Coordinates of C-alpha atoms and ligand atoms in Angstrom, one line a residue:
X1 CA -0.2 -0.1 0.0
X2 CA 2.6 2.3 0.9
X3 CA 4.6 1.4 -2.0
X4 CA 1.9 2.2 -4.2
X5 CA 1.4 5.5 -2.6
X6 CA 5.2 6.3 -3.0
X7 CA 4.8 5.3 -6.5
X8 CA 1.8 7.3 -7.0
X9 CA 3.3 10.5 -5.5
X10 CA 6.5 9.9 -7.8
X11 CA 4.5 9.7 -10.6
X12 CA 2.6 12.6 -10.0
X13 CA 5.8 14.6 -9.1
X14 CA 7.4 13.5 -12.4
X15 CA 4.5 14.3 -14.3
X16 CA 4.4 17.9 -12.8
X17 CA 8.2 18.1 -13.3
X18 CA 7.6 17.4 -17.1
X19 CA 5.1 20.0 -17.8
X20 CA 5.4 20.8 -21.5
X21 CA 5.8 24.7 -20.7
X22 CA 8.4 23.9 -18.1
X23 CA 10.4 21.5 -20.4
X24 CA 10.3 23.9 -23.1
X25 CA 11.4 26.8 -20.9
X26 CA 14.2 24.8 -19.7
X27 CA 15.4 23.7 -23.0
X28 CA 15.2 27.2 -24.4
X29 CA 13.1 26.5 -27.5
X30 CA 9.9 24.9 -28.8
X31 CA 10.4 21.6 -30.8
X32 CA 7.9 21.9 -33.8
X33 CA 6.9 19.0 -36.0
X34 CA 6.2 20.1 -39.5
X35 CA 6.0 19.0 -43.0
X36 CA 9.1 17.8 -44.9
X37 CA 8.3 20.3 -47.8
X38 CA 5.0 21.8 -48.6
X39 CA 5.0 25.3 -50.1
X40 CA 2.8 27.7 -48.1
X41 CA 2.7 25.4 -44.9
X42 CA 6.2 24.4 -44.3
X43 CA 9.2 24.6 -46.5
X44 CA 12.7 25.9 -46.1
X45 CA 13.3 28.9 -48.5
X46 CA 16.7 29.3 -50.4
X47 CA 18.5 30.2 -47.4
X48 CA 17.2 27.4 -45.7
X49 CA 14.8 29.5 -43.1
X50 CA 11.6 27.6 -42.6
X51 CA 8.5 29.4 -44.2
X52 CA 4.7 28.7 -43.8
X53 CA 1.5 29.2 -41.9
X54 CA 2.3 26.3 -39.9
X55 CA 5.7 27.5 -39.3
X56 CA 4.2 30.9 -38.3
X57 CA 2.0 28.9 -35.6
X58 CA 5.2 27.4 -34.0
X59 CA 7.0 31.0 -34.2
X60 CA 3.8 32.4 -32.5
X61 CA 4.1 30.0 -29.8
X62 CA 7.9 30.7 -29.2
X63 CA 6.9 34.6 -29.2
X64 CA 4.3 33.9 -26.7
X65 CA 6.6 31.6 -24.4
X66 CA 10.0 33.3 -24.9
X67 CA 9.0 36.6 -26.5
X68 CA 11.3 35.6 -29.1
X69 CA 9.7 34.0 -32.3
X70 CA 13.2 32.5 -33.2
X71 CA 13.4 30.2 -30.5
X72 CA 12.0 27.1 -32.4
X73 CA 13.6 24.3 -34.1
X74 CA 11.5 21.9 -36.7
X75 CA 11.5 18.3 -37.2
X76 CA 10.2 17.3 -40.7
X77 CA 7.8 14.6 -40.5
X78 CA 6.2 12.3 -43.3
X79 CA 2.4 11.9 -42.9
X80 CA 3.1 8.4 -41.2
X81 CA 5.8 9.6 -38.7
X82 CA 3.9 12.5 -37.3
X83 CA 1.9 11.0 -34.6
X84 CA 4.3 9.0 -33.1
X85 CA 6.8 12.1 -33.0
X86 CA 4.0 13.8 -31.0
X87 CA 3.1 10.9 -28.9
X88 CA 7.0 10.0 -27.9
X89 CA 7.7 13.8 -26.9
X90 CA 10.0 14.2 -29.7
X91 CA 8.1 17.2 -30.6
X92 CA 5.8 19.6 -28.5
X93 CA 3.4 20.6 -31.3
X94 CA 2.5 19.0 -34.4
X95 CA 1.9 21.7 -37.0
X96 CA 1.7 19.8 -40.2
X97 CA -1.2 20.2 -42.2
X98 CA -3.0 17.7 -40.1
X99 CA -6.8 16.9 -40.4
X100 CA -8.8 17.0 -37.3
X101 CA -11.1 13.9 -36.9
X102 CA -12.8 12.2 -34.4
X103 CA -10.5 9.1 -34.5
X104 CA -7.4 11.0 -34.3
X105 CA -8.6 13.3 -31.5
X106 CA -9.5 10.4 -29.3
X107 CA -7.4 7.4 -30.1
X108 CA -4.0 8.7 -30.9
X109 CA -3.4 10.5 -27.4
X110 CA -3.5 14.1 -29.1
X111 CA -5.6 17.2 -28.7
X112 CA -6.1 19.3 -31.6
X113 CA -6.3 23.1 -30.7
X114 CA -8.0 24.5 -33.7
X115 CA -7.9 25.1 -37.2
X116 CA -5.4 27.1 -39.1
X117 CA -6.6 26.2 -42.6
X118 CA -10.1 25.0 -43.6
X119 CA -9.7 22.7 -46.6
X120 CA -11.1 19.7 -48.5
X121 CA -9.7 17.0 -50.6
X122 CA -9.5 17.1 -54.3
X123 CA -7.6 15.6 -57.4
X124 CA -5.1 16.8 -59.9
X125 CA -5.0 15.3 -63.2
X126 CA -2.5 15.8 -66.4
X127 CA -4.4 18.2 -68.7
X128 CA -3.9 15.9 -71.6
X129 CA -6.2 13.2 -70.3
X130 CA -9.1 15.9 -70.9
X131 CA -10.8 15.0 -67.6
X132 CA -13.2 17.5 -66.5
X133 CA -14.7 15.9 -63.4
X134 CA -13.6 13.5 -60.9
X135 CA -16.7 11.5 -62.0
X136 CA -14.9 10.4 -65.0
X137 CA -12.1 8.9 -63.2
X138 CA -13.9 5.3 -63.0
X139 CA -10.9 2.8 -63.4
X140 CA -7.9 5.1 -62.9
X141 CA -4.9 4.8 -61.2
X142 CA -4.5 7.2 -58.4
X143 CA -1.3 8.1 -56.5
X144 CA -1.9 8.8 -52.7
X145 CA 0.2 8.9 -49.4
X146 CA -0.2 6.6 -46.8
X147 CA -1.1 7.5 -43.3
X148 CA -3.4 10.4 -44.5
X149 CA -7.2 11.0 -44.2
X150 CA -6.7 11.0 -48.1
X151 CA -6.5 7.4 -48.6
X152 CA -9.8 6.5 -46.8
X153 CA -11.6 9.5 -48.5
X154 CA -10.6 8.1 -51.8
X155 CA -12.0 4.6 -51.1
X156 CA -15.0 6.3 -49.8
X157 CA -15.5 8.4 -52.9
X158 CA -15.0 5.7 -55.5
X159 CA -17.4 3.2 -53.7
X160 CA -20.2 5.9 -53.0
X161 CA -19.9 6.4 -56.8
X162 CA -19.7 2.7 -57.8
X163 CA -16.4 3.5 -59.5
X164 CA -13.1 1.4 -59.2
X165 CA -9.7 2.5 -59.0
X166 CA -6.0 1.5 -58.6
X167 CA -4.4 3.1 -55.8
X168 CA -0.6 3.6 -55.9
X169 CA 0.5 4.2 -52.2
X170 CA 3.8 5.8 -51.8
X171 CA 5.0 7.3 -48.4
X172 CA 7.4 10.0 -49.4
X173 CA 6.2 13.3 -50.9
X174 CA 9.2 13.5 -53.4
X175 CA 8.3 9.9 -54.7
X176 CA 4.7 10.1 -54.7
X177 CA 5.2 13.3 -56.7
X178 CA 7.7 11.5 -59.2
X179 CA 5.2 8.8 -59.7
X180 CA 2.4 11.2 -60.7
X181 CA 4.6 13.5 -62.7
X182 CA 6.2 10.7 -64.6
X183 CA 2.6 9.3 -65.5
X184 CA 2.7 6.2 -63.2
X185 CA -0.9 7.6 -62.2
X186 CA -3.8 9.2 -63.9
X187 CA -4.5 11.4 -60.9
X188 CA -3.0 12.5 -57.6
X189 CA -5.3 13.0 -54.8
X190 CA -4.6 15.2 -51.6
X191 CA -5.8 18.3 -49.7
X192 CA -6.7 21.1 -52.2
X193 CA -4.1 23.3 -50.5
X194 CA -1.6 20.4 -51.2
X195 CA -2.7 20.3 -54.9
X196 CA -2.4 24.0 -55.4
X197 CA 0.9 24.3 -53.8
X198 CA 2.5 21.3 -55.2
X199 CA 1.3 22.2 -58.7
X200 CA 2.8 25.7 -58.4
X201 CA 6.0 24.6 -56.6
X202 CA 7.0 21.1 -58.0
X203 CA 5.5 20.3 -61.5
X204 CA 7.7 20.7 -64.3
X205 CA 5.3 22.5 -66.1
X206 CA 2.3 23.6 -63.5
X207 CA 0.1 24.5 -66.7
X208 CA 0.2 20.9 -67.7
X209 CA -2.0 20.0 -64.7
X210 CA -5.7 20.7 -63.7
X211 CA -7.4 20.6 -60.3
X212 CA -10.6 19.0 -60.7
X213 CA -13.7 21.0 -59.4
X214 CA -14.9 18.2 -57.0
X215 CA -14.1 18.6 -53.1
X216 CA -14.8 15.1 -51.6
X217 CA -14.2 15.6 -48.1
X218 CA -13.9 18.1 -45.1
X219 CA -10.0 18.6 -44.2
X220 CA -9.9 21.0 -41.3
X221 CA -6.2 21.3 -40.7
X222 CA -4.7 22.4 -37.5
X223 CA -2.1 22.2 -34.9
X224 CA -2.2 19.3 -32.3
X225 CA -0.7 18.7 -28.8
X226 CA -0.2 15.7 -26.6
X227 CA -3.2 14.8 -24.3
X228 CA -3.0 15.6 -20.6
X229 CA -1.1 18.8 -20.6
X230 CA -4.1 21.5 -20.3
X231 CA -1.5 24.4 -19.8
X232 CA 0.3 23.7 -23.0
X233 CA -2.9 23.0 -24.9
X234 CA -4.2 26.6 -23.7
X235 CA -1.0 28.2 -24.8
X236 CA -1.0 26.8 -28.4
X237 CA -4.7 27.3 -28.7
X238 CA -4.6 30.9 -28.0
X239 CA -1.5 31.4 -29.8
X240 CA -3.4 30.6 -32.6
X241 CA -6.5 32.6 -31.5
X242 CA -4.3 35.5 -31.0
X243 CA -3.3 35.8 -34.5
X244 CA -7.0 35.8 -35.7
X245 CA -7.9 38.3 -32.9
X246 CA -5.5 40.6 -34.2
X247 CA -6.7 40.6 -37.8
X248 CA -10.3 41.3 -36.4
X249 CA -8.9 44.1 -34.1
X250 CA -7.0 45.5 -37.3
X251 CA -3.6 45.0 -35.3
X252 CA -0.6 43.7 -37.4
X253 CA 3.2 43.6 -37.1
X254 CA 3.5 47.1 -38.4
X255 CA 0.9 49.1 -36.4
X256 CA 0.8 47.1 -33.1
X257 CA 3.6 49.4 -31.6
X258 CA 1.5 52.5 -32.1
X259 CA -1.7 50.6 -30.8
X260 CA 0.0 49.5 -27.8
X261 CA -0.4 53.1 -26.7
X262 CA -4.2 52.8 -27.1
X263 CA -6.6 53.6 -24.5
X264 CA -9.1 51.1 -25.9
X265 CA -9.6 48.5 -23.4
X266 CA -9.9 45.5 -25.8
X267 CA -6.6 46.4 -27.2
X268 CA -5.1 47.1 -24.0
X269 CA -6.0 43.5 -22.7
X270 CA -4.6 42.1 -26.0
X271 CA -1.2 43.9 -25.6
X272 CA -1.0 43.4 -22.1
X273 CA -1.2 46.9 -20.6
X274 CA -4.6 46.2 -19.2
X275 CA -5.5 43.2 -17.0
X276 CA -3.4 39.9 -16.7
X277 CA -4.3 37.6 -19.5
X278 CA -0.8 36.3 -20.1
X279 CA -0.4 35.5 -16.4
X280 CA -3.5 33.4 -16.8
X281 CA -1.6 31.2 -19.4
X282 CA 1.6 31.2 -17.3
X283 CA 3.2 33.7 -19.6
X284 CA 4.4 37.3 -19.8
X285 CA 1.5 39.9 -20.2
X286 CA 2.8 40.9 -23.7
X287 CA 2.5 37.3 -25.0
X288 CA 0.0 38.4 -27.8
X289 CA 1.8 41.6 -28.4
X290 CA 5.1 39.6 -29.2
X291 CA 3.2 37.4 -31.6
X292 CA 1.8 40.1 -33.7
X293 CA 4.7 42.1 -33.4
X294 CA 7.2 39.3 -34.6
X295 CA 4.9 37.1 -36.6
X296 CA 2.0 39.0 -37.6
X297 CA -1.8 38.3 -37.7
X298 CA -3.4 35.5 -39.7
X299 CA -4.0 37.7 -42.7
X300 CA -0.2 38.8 -42.8
X301 CA 0.6 35.2 -42.5
X302 CA -1.8 33.9 -45.3
X303 CA -0.7 36.8 -47.5
X304 CA 2.9 36.1 -47.1
X305 CA 2.8 32.5 -47.5
X306 CA -0.3 31.2 -49.6
X307 CA -1.5 34.2 -51.6
X308 CA 1.8 34.2 -53.7
X309 CA 0.8 30.5 -54.5
X310 CA -2.5 31.5 -56.0
X311 CA -4.7 30.6 -52.6
X312 CA -7.9 32.5 -52.1
X313 CA -9.0 33.3 -48.6
X314 CA -12.4 31.3 -49.1
X315 CA -13.5 29.5 -45.9
X316 CA -10.6 30.8 -44.3
X317 CA -12.0 34.6 -44.0
X318 CA -13.0 35.7 -40.7
X319 CA -16.1 35.0 -39.5
X320 CA -17.4 38.7 -40.0
X321 CA -16.3 38.5 -43.6
X322 CA -18.2 35.2 -44.7
X323 CA -15.7 32.7 -43.6
X324 CA -15.2 30.4 -40.5
X325 CA -12.2 31.9 -38.9
X326 CA -13.4 32.8 -35.4
X327 CA -11.5 33.5 -32.0
X328 CA -13.4 33.5 -28.9
X329 CA -13.0 36.6 -27.0
X330 CA -9.5 37.6 -25.6
X331 CA -10.7 38.6 -22.3
Ligands
GSH401 N1 -4.5 16.5 -44.2 C1 -4.3 15.1 -44.5 C2 -3.3 15.1 -45.5 C3 -1.8 15.5 -45.0 C4 -0.6 15.1 -45.9 O1 0.3 14.4 -45.3 N2 -0.6 15.7 -47.2 C5 0.6 15.3 -47.9 C6 0.2 15.8 -49.2 S1 -0.2 17.8 -49.5 C7 1.7 15.9 -47.5 O2 1.7 16.9 -46.6 N3 3.0 15.3 -47.8 C8 4.3 15.8 -47.3 C9 5.1 15.0 -46.8 O3 4.9 13.7 -46.6 O4 6.1 15.3 -46.3 C10 -4.1 14.2 -43.5 O5 -4.0 15.0 -42.1 O6 -4.0 13.2 -43.3

């Protein structure tokens, strides 16, 4: 009995000592699991600097925790590696165009903090096939990556439409793209964002490929953390919300310094001159100010990373502009 009690106390003690925030603070940087290279979401630029909206989420958390968006290191992960990396503690956050689904949220020991890009799955085909609709893909060979929602959606779509297909399942992005671009598959399927980004950044001739109009699934993409650490869950969740709230309040990286002197109480709370919101998260009260100053608001991140690739805001507009992006009150 006593041994059990001691063990229980040890366990509780070590769990407390290993809170993610404390571990991150002690280490001096956030370890972020990201895509191996998806333009607009997470990809090193020509100087080796990681860029993308998932990267910005990681940087936002570092800005909130350390007051320094640069205190992040990145672990590139394939679709199949990503959940194990989070479960094992290899990364503190998974920010890798990952779809929030019930089964992932419950059975993988992780929690999604929200959505940083609302997406849906589609198909890309070579223009020369003259295919205009996914309904014409009966009997097609389709390239897809394993460990993705895309695999199951693909099977569901063909079954629902009483069509057959031959999957070509390849884990590495580089290799699945080679297979598609070399004509081993009639179509490539993944999230629309992936199709747009990969056509723009990886196709030998982007104009030779068309993205078909059908969207066959809901793919709300968002960051996830391990289950069981509510403090860290809150920090990552509110870092994402802070970027959305800043856009709604008209605060951006260029004007926030000016607004920091504002007498408007909503802005005062946001920048940390009024109240103790940062403290409630276990952070400095200027946490959100630092996010916006160093990383920017959601629109700035979208415009810098996704717009140049031809993305429209669409569903990812703010709620008061016809979109789904909504942050609960920062108060
Ligand atoms: N959102 C889907 C798909 C995510 C996914 O892995 N997509 C592919 C195609 S865009 C990808 O990012 N591959 C990059 C890689 O494997 O590094 C999911 O969560 O399962």
